[in-house]
PDB file of C-alpha atoms in Angstrom:
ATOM      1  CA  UNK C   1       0.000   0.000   0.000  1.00  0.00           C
ATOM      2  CA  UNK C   2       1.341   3.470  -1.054  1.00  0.00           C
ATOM      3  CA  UNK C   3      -1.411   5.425   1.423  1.00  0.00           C
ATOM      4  CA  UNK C   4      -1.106   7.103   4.567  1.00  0.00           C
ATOM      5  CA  UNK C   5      -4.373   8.395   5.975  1.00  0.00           C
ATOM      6  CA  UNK C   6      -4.966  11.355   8.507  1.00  0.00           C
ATOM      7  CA  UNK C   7      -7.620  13.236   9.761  1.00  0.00           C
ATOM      8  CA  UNK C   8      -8.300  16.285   7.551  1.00  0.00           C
ATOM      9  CA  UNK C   9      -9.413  18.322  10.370  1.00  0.00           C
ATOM     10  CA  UNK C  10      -8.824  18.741  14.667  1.00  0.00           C
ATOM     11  CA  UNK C  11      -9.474  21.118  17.115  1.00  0.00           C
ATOM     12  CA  UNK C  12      -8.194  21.565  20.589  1.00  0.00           C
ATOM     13  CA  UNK C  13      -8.834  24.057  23.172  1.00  0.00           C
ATOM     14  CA  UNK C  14      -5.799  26.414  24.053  1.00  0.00           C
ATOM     15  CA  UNK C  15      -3.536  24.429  26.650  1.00  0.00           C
ATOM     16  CA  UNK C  16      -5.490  21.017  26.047  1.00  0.00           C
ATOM     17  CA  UNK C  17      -3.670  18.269  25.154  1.00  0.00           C
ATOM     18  CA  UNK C  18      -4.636  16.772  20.993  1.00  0.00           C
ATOM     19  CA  UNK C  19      -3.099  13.757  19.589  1.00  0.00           C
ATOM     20  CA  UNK C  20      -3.124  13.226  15.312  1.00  0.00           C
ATOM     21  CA  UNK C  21      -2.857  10.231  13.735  1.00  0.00           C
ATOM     22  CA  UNK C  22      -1.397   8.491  10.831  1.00  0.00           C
ATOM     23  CA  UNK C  23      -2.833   5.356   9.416  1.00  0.00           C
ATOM     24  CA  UNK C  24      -0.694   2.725   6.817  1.00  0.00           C
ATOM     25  CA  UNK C  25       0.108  -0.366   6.417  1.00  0.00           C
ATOM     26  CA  UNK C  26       3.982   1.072   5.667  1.00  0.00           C
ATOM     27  CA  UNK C  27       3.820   2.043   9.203  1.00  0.00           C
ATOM     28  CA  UNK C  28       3.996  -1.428  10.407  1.00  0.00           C
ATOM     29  CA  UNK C  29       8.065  -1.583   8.737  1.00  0.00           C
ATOM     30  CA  UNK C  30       8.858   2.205   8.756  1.00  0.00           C
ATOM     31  CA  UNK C  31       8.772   4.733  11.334  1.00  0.00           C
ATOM     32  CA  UNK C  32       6.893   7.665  10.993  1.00  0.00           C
ATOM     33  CA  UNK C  33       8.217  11.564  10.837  1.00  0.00           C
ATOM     34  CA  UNK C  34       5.955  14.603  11.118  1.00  0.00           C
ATOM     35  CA  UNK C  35       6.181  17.980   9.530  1.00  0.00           C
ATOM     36  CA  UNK C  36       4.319  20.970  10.612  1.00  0.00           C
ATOM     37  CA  UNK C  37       3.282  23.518   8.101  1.00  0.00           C
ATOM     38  CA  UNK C  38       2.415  27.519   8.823  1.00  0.00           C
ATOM     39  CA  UNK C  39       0.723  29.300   6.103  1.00  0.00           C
ATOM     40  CA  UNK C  40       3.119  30.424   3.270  1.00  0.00           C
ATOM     41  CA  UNK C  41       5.863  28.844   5.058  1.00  0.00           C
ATOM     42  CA  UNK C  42       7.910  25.738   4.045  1.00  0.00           C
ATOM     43  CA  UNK C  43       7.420  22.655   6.695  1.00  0.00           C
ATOM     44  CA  UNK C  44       9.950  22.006   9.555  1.00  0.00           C
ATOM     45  CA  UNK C  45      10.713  18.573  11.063  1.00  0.00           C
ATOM     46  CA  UNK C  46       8.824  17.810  14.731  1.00  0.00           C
ATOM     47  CA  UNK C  47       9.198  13.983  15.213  1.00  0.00           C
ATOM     48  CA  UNK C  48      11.146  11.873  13.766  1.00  0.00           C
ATOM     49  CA  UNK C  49      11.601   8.120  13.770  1.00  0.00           C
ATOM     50  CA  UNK C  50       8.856   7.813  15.648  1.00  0.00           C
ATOM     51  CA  UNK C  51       9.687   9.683  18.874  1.00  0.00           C
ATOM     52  CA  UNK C  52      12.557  11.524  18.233  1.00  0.00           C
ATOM     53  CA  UNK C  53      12.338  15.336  18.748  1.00  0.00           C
ATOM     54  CA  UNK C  54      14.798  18.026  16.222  1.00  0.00           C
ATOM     55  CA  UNK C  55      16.457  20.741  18.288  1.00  0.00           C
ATOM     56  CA  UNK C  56      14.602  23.587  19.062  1.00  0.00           C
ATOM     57  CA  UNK C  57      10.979  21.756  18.974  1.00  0.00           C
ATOM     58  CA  UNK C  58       9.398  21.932  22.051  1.00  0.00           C
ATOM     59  CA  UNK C  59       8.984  18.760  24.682  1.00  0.00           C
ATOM     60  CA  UNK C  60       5.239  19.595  24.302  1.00  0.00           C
ATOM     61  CA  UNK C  61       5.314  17.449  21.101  1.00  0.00           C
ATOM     62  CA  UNK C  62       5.500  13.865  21.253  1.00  0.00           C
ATOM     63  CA  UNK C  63       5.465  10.922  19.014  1.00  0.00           C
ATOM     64  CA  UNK C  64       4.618   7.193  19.459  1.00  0.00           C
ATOM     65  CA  UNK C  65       3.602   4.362  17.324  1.00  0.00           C
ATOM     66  CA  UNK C  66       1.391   0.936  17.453  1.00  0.00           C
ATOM     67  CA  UNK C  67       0.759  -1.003  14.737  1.00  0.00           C
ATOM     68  CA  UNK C  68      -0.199   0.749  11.650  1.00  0.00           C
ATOM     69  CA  UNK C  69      -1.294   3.961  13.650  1.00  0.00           C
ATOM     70  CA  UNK C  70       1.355   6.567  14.681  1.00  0.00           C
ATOM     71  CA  UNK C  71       0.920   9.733  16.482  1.00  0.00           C
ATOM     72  CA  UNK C  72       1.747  13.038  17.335  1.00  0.00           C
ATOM     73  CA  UNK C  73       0.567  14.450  20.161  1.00  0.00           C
ATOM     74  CA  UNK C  74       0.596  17.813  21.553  1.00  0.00           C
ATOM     75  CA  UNK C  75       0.745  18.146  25.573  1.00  0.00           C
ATOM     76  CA  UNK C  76      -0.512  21.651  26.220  1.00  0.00           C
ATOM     77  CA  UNK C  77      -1.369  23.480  22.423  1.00  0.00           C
ATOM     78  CA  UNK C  78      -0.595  26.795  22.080  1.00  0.00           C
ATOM     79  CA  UNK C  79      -1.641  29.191  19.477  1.00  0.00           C
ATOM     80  CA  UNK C  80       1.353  29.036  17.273  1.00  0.00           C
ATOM     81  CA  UNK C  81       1.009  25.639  16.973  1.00  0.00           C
ATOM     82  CA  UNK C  82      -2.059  26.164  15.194  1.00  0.00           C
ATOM     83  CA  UNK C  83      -0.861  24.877  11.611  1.00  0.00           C
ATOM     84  CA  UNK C  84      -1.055  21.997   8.532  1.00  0.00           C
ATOM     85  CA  UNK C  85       0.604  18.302  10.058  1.00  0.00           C
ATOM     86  CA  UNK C  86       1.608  15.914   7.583  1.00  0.00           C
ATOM     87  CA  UNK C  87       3.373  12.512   8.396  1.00  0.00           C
ATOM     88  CA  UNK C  88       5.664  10.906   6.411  1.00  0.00           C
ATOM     89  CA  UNK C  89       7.070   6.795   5.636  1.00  0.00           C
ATOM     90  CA  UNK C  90       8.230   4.984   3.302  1.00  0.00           C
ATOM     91  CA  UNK C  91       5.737   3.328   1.348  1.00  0.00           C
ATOM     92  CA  UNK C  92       5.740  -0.921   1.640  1.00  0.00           C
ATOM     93  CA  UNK C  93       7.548  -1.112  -1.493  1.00  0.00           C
ATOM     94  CA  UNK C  94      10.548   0.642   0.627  1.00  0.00           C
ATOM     95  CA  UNK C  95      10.895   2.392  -2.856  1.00  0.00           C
ATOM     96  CA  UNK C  96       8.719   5.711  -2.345  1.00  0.00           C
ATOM     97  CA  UNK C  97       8.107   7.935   0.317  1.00  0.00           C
ATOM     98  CA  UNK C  98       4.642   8.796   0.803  1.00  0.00           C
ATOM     99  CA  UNK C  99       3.294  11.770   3.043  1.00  0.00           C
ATOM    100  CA  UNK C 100      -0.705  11.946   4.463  1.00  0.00           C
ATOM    101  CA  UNK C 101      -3.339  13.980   3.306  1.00  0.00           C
ATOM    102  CA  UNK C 102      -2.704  16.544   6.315  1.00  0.00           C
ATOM    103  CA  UNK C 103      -4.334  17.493   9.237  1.00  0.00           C
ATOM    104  CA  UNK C 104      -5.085  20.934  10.049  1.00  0.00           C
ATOM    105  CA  UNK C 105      -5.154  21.835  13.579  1.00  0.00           C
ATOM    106  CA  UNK C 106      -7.243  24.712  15.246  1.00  0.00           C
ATOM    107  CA  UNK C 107      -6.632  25.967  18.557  1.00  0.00           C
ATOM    108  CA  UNK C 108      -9.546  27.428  20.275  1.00  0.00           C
TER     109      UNK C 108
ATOM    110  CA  UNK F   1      23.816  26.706   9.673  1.00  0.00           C
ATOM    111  CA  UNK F   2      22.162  24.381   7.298  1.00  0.00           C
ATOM    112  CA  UNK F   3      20.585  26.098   4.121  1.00  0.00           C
ATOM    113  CA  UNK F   4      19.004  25.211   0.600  1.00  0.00           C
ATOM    114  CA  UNK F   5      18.018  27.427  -1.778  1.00  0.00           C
ATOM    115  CA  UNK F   6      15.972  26.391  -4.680  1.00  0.00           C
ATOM    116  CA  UNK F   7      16.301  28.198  -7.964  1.00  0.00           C
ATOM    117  CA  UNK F   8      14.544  27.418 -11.654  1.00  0.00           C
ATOM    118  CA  UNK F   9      10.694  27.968 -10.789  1.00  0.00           C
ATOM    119  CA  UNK F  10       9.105  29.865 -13.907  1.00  0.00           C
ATOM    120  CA  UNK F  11       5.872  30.124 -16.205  1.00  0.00           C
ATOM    121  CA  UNK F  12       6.351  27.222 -18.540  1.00  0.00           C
ATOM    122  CA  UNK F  13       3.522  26.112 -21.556  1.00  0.00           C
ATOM    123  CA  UNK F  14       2.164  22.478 -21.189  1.00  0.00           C
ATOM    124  CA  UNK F  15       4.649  20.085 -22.687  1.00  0.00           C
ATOM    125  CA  UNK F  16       7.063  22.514 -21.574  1.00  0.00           C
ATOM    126  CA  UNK F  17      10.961  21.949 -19.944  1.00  0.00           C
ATOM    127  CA  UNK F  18      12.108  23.016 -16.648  1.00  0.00           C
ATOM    128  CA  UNK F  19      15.116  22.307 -14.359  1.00  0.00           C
ATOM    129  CA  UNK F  20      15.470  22.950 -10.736  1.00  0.00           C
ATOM    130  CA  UNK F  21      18.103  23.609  -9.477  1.00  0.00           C
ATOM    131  CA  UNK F  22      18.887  23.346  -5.248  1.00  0.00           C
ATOM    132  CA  UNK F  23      22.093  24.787  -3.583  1.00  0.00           C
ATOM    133  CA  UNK F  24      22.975  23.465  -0.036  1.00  0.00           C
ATOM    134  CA  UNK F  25      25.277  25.054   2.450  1.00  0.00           C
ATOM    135  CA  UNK F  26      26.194  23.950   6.213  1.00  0.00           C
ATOM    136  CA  UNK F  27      26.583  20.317   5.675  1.00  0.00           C
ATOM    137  CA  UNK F  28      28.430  18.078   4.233  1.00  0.00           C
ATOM    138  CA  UNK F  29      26.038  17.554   1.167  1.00  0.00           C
ATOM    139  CA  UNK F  30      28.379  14.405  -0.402  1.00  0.00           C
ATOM    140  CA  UNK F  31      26.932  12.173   2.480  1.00  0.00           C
ATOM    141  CA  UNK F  32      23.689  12.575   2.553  1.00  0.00           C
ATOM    142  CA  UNK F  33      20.419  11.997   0.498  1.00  0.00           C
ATOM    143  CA  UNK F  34      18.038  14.453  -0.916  1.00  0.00           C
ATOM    144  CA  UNK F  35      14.802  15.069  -2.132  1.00  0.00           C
ATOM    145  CA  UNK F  36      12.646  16.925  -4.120  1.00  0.00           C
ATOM    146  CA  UNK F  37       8.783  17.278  -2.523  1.00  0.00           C
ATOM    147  CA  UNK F  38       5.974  19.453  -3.875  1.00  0.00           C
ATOM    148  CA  UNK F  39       2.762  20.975  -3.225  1.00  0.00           C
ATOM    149  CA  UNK F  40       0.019  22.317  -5.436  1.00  0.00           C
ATOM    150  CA  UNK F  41      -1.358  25.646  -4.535  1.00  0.00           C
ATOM    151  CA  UNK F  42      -4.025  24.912  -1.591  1.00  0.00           C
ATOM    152  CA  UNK F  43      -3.286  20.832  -1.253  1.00  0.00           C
ATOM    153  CA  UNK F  44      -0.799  19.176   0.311  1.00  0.00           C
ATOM    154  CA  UNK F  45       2.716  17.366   0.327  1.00  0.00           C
ATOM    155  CA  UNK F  46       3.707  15.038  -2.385  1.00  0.00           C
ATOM    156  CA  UNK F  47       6.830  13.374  -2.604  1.00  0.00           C
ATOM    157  CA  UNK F  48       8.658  13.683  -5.941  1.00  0.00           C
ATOM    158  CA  UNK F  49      12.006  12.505  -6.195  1.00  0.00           C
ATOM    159  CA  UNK F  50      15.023  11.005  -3.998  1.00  0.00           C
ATOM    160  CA  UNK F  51      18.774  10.750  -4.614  1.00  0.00           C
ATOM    161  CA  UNK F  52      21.147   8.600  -2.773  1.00  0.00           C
ATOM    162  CA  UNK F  53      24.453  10.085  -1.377  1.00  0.00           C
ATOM    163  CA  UNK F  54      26.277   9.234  -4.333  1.00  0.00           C
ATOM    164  CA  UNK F  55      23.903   9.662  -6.740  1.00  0.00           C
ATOM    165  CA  UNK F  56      23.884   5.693  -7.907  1.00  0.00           C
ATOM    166  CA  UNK F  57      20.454   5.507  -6.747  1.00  0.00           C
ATOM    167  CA  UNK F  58      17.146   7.322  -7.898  1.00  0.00           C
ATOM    168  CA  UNK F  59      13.444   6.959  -7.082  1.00  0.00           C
ATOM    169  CA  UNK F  60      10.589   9.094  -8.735  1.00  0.00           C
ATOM    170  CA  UNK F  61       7.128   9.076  -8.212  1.00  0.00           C
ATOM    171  CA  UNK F  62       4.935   7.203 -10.233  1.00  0.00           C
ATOM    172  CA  UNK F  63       3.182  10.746 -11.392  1.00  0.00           C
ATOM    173  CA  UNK F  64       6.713  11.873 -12.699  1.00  0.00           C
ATOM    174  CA  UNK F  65       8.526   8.600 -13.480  1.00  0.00           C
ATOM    175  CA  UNK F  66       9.583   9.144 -17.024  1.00  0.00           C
ATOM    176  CA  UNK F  67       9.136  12.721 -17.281  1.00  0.00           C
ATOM    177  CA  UNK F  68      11.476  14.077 -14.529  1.00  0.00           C
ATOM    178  CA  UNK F  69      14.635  12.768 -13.177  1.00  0.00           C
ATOM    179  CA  UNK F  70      16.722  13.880 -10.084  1.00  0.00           C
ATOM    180  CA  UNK F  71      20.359  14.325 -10.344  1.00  0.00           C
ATOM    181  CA  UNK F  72      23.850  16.037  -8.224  1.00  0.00           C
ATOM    182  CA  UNK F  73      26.789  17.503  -8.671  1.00  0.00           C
ATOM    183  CA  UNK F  74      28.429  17.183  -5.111  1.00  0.00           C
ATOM    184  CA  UNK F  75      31.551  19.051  -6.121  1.00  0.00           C
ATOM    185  CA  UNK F  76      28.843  21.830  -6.718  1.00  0.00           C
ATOM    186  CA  UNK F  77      26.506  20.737  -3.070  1.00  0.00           C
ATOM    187  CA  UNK F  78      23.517  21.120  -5.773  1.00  0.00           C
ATOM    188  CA  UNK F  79      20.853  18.712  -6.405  1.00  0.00           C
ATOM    189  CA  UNK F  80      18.994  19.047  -9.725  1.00  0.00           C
ATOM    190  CA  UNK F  81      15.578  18.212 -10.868  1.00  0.00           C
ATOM    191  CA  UNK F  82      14.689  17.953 -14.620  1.00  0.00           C
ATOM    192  CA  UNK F  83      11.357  18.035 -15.549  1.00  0.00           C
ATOM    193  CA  UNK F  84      10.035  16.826 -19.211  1.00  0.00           C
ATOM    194  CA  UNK F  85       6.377  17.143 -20.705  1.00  0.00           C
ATOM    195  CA  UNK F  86       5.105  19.182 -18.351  1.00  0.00           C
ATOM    196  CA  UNK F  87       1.224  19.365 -17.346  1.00  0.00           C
ATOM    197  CA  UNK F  88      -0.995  21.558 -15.681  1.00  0.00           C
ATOM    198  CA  UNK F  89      -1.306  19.244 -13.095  1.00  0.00           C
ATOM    199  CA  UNK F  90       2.725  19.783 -12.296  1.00  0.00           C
ATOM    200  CA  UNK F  91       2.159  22.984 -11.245  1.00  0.00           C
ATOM    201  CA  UNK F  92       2.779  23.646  -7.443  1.00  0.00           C
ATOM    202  CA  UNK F  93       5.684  24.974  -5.288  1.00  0.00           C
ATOM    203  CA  UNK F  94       8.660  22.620  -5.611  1.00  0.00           C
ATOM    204  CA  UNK F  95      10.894  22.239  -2.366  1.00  0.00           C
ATOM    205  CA  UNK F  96      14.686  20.529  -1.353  1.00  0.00           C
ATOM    206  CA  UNK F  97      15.252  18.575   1.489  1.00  0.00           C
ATOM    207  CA  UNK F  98      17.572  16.983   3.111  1.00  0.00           C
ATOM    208  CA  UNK F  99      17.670  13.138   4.294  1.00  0.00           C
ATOM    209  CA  UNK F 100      18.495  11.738   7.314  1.00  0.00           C
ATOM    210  CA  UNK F 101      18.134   8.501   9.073  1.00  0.00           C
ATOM    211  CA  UNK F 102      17.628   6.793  11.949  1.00  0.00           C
ATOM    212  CA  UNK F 103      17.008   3.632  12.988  1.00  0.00           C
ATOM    213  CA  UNK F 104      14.292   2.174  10.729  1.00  0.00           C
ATOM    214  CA  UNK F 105      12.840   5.258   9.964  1.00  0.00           C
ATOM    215  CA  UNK F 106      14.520   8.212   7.233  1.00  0.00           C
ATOM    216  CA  UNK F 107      13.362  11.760   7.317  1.00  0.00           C
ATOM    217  CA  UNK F 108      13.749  15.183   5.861  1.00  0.00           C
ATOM    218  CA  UNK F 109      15.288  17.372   8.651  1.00  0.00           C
ATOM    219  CA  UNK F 110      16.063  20.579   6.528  1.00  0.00           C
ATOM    220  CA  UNK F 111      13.805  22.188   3.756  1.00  0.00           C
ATOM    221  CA  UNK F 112      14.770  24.962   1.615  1.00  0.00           C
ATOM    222  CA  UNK F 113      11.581  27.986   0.917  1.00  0.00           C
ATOM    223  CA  UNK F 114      10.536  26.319  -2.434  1.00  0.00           C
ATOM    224  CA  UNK F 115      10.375  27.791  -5.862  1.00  0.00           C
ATOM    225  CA  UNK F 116       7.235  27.868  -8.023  1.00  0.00           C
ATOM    226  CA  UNK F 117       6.257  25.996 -11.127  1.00  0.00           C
ATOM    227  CA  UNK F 118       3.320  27.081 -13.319  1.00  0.00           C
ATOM    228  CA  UNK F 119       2.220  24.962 -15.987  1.00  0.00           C
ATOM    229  CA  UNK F 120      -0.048  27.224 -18.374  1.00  0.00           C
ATOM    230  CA  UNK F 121      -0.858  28.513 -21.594  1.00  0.00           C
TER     231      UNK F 121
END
């Protein structure tokens, strides 16, 4: 399988904890990343190989991964983290990389 | 500091030629992959292309396979992409990235600011 599936939409309530997942079958040989996207901006790395936070990203986000599901989750959203998340794998084939639809995340 | 800059993004005609061009800085670009990812105006991420380190392997997308192919120069740190018969439905922001890897799991941990490709008449 070449998908990866994610909600198109969440919302969370400013300093509320949201968690976005990633659906594949890829996901069961290949560890997730996650990019987050601003408007008119180019995406930045959050998580990587499943848990793995970049420098500079806040300990509020978080990855994990079960199965064919990972997640990113957010302890404690703040307003600029308001913003597009896509997640990224290889695809089964190991040959392609294949991001998700995106999720776009509203803080309230 | 690790930077890419993107160059090449024009108004092209359908059926039209193009090449990218990417220019790293702050690493050293000889040992590590890169990629080429896009995204049409209002939709999302789509991977493109990938080049090994050395530039013995290559892997396009199915949408491109045939019409664009990813190349480098690492005595120049530039990664290329040239694009062939081009459609309206090539037309988004094209951006670098770097590869990295860890574990079971590779990952694009710098991305240049893109460069824009219209496909019109």
């Amino acid at each position: 399988s070449s998908e990866l599936t994610q909600d198109p939409a969440v919302s969370v309530a400013l300093g509320q904890t949201v968690t976005i997942t990633c659906q594949g079958d890829s996901l069961r040989s290949y560890y997730a990343s996650w990019y987050q996207q601003k408007p008119g901006q180019a995406p930045i790395l959050v998580i990587y190989a499943k848990d793995n936070r970049p420098s500079g990203i806040p300990d509020r986000f978080s990855g994990s991964c079960s199965g064919n599901t990972a997640s990113l989750t957010i302890t404690g959203a703040q307003a600029e983290d308001e913003a597009d998340y896509y997640c990224n794998s290889r695809d089964t084939s190991g040959n392609h990389w294949v991001f998700g639809g995106g999720t776009k995340l509203t803080v309230l | 500091e690790v930077q890419l800059l993107e160059s090449g993004g024009d108004l092209v005609q359908p059926g039209g030629s193009l090449r990218l061009s990417c220019a790293a800085s702050g690493f050293t670009f000889s040992t590590y992959a890169m990629t080429w990812v896009r995204q049409a105006p209002g939709k999302g991420l789509e991977w493109v292309s990938t080049i090994s380190f050395s530039g013995g392997d290559t892997y396009h997308a199915d949408s491109v396979r045939g019409r664009f192919t990813i190349s480098r120069d690492n005595s120049r740190n530039t990664v290329y992409l040239e694009m062939h018969s081009l459609r309206a439905e090539d037309t988004a922001v094209y951006y670098c990235a770097k590869g990295n890897y860890h574990g079971s799991g590779d990952y694009f941990d710098y991305w240049g600011q893109g460069t824009l490709v219209t496909v019109s008449s």
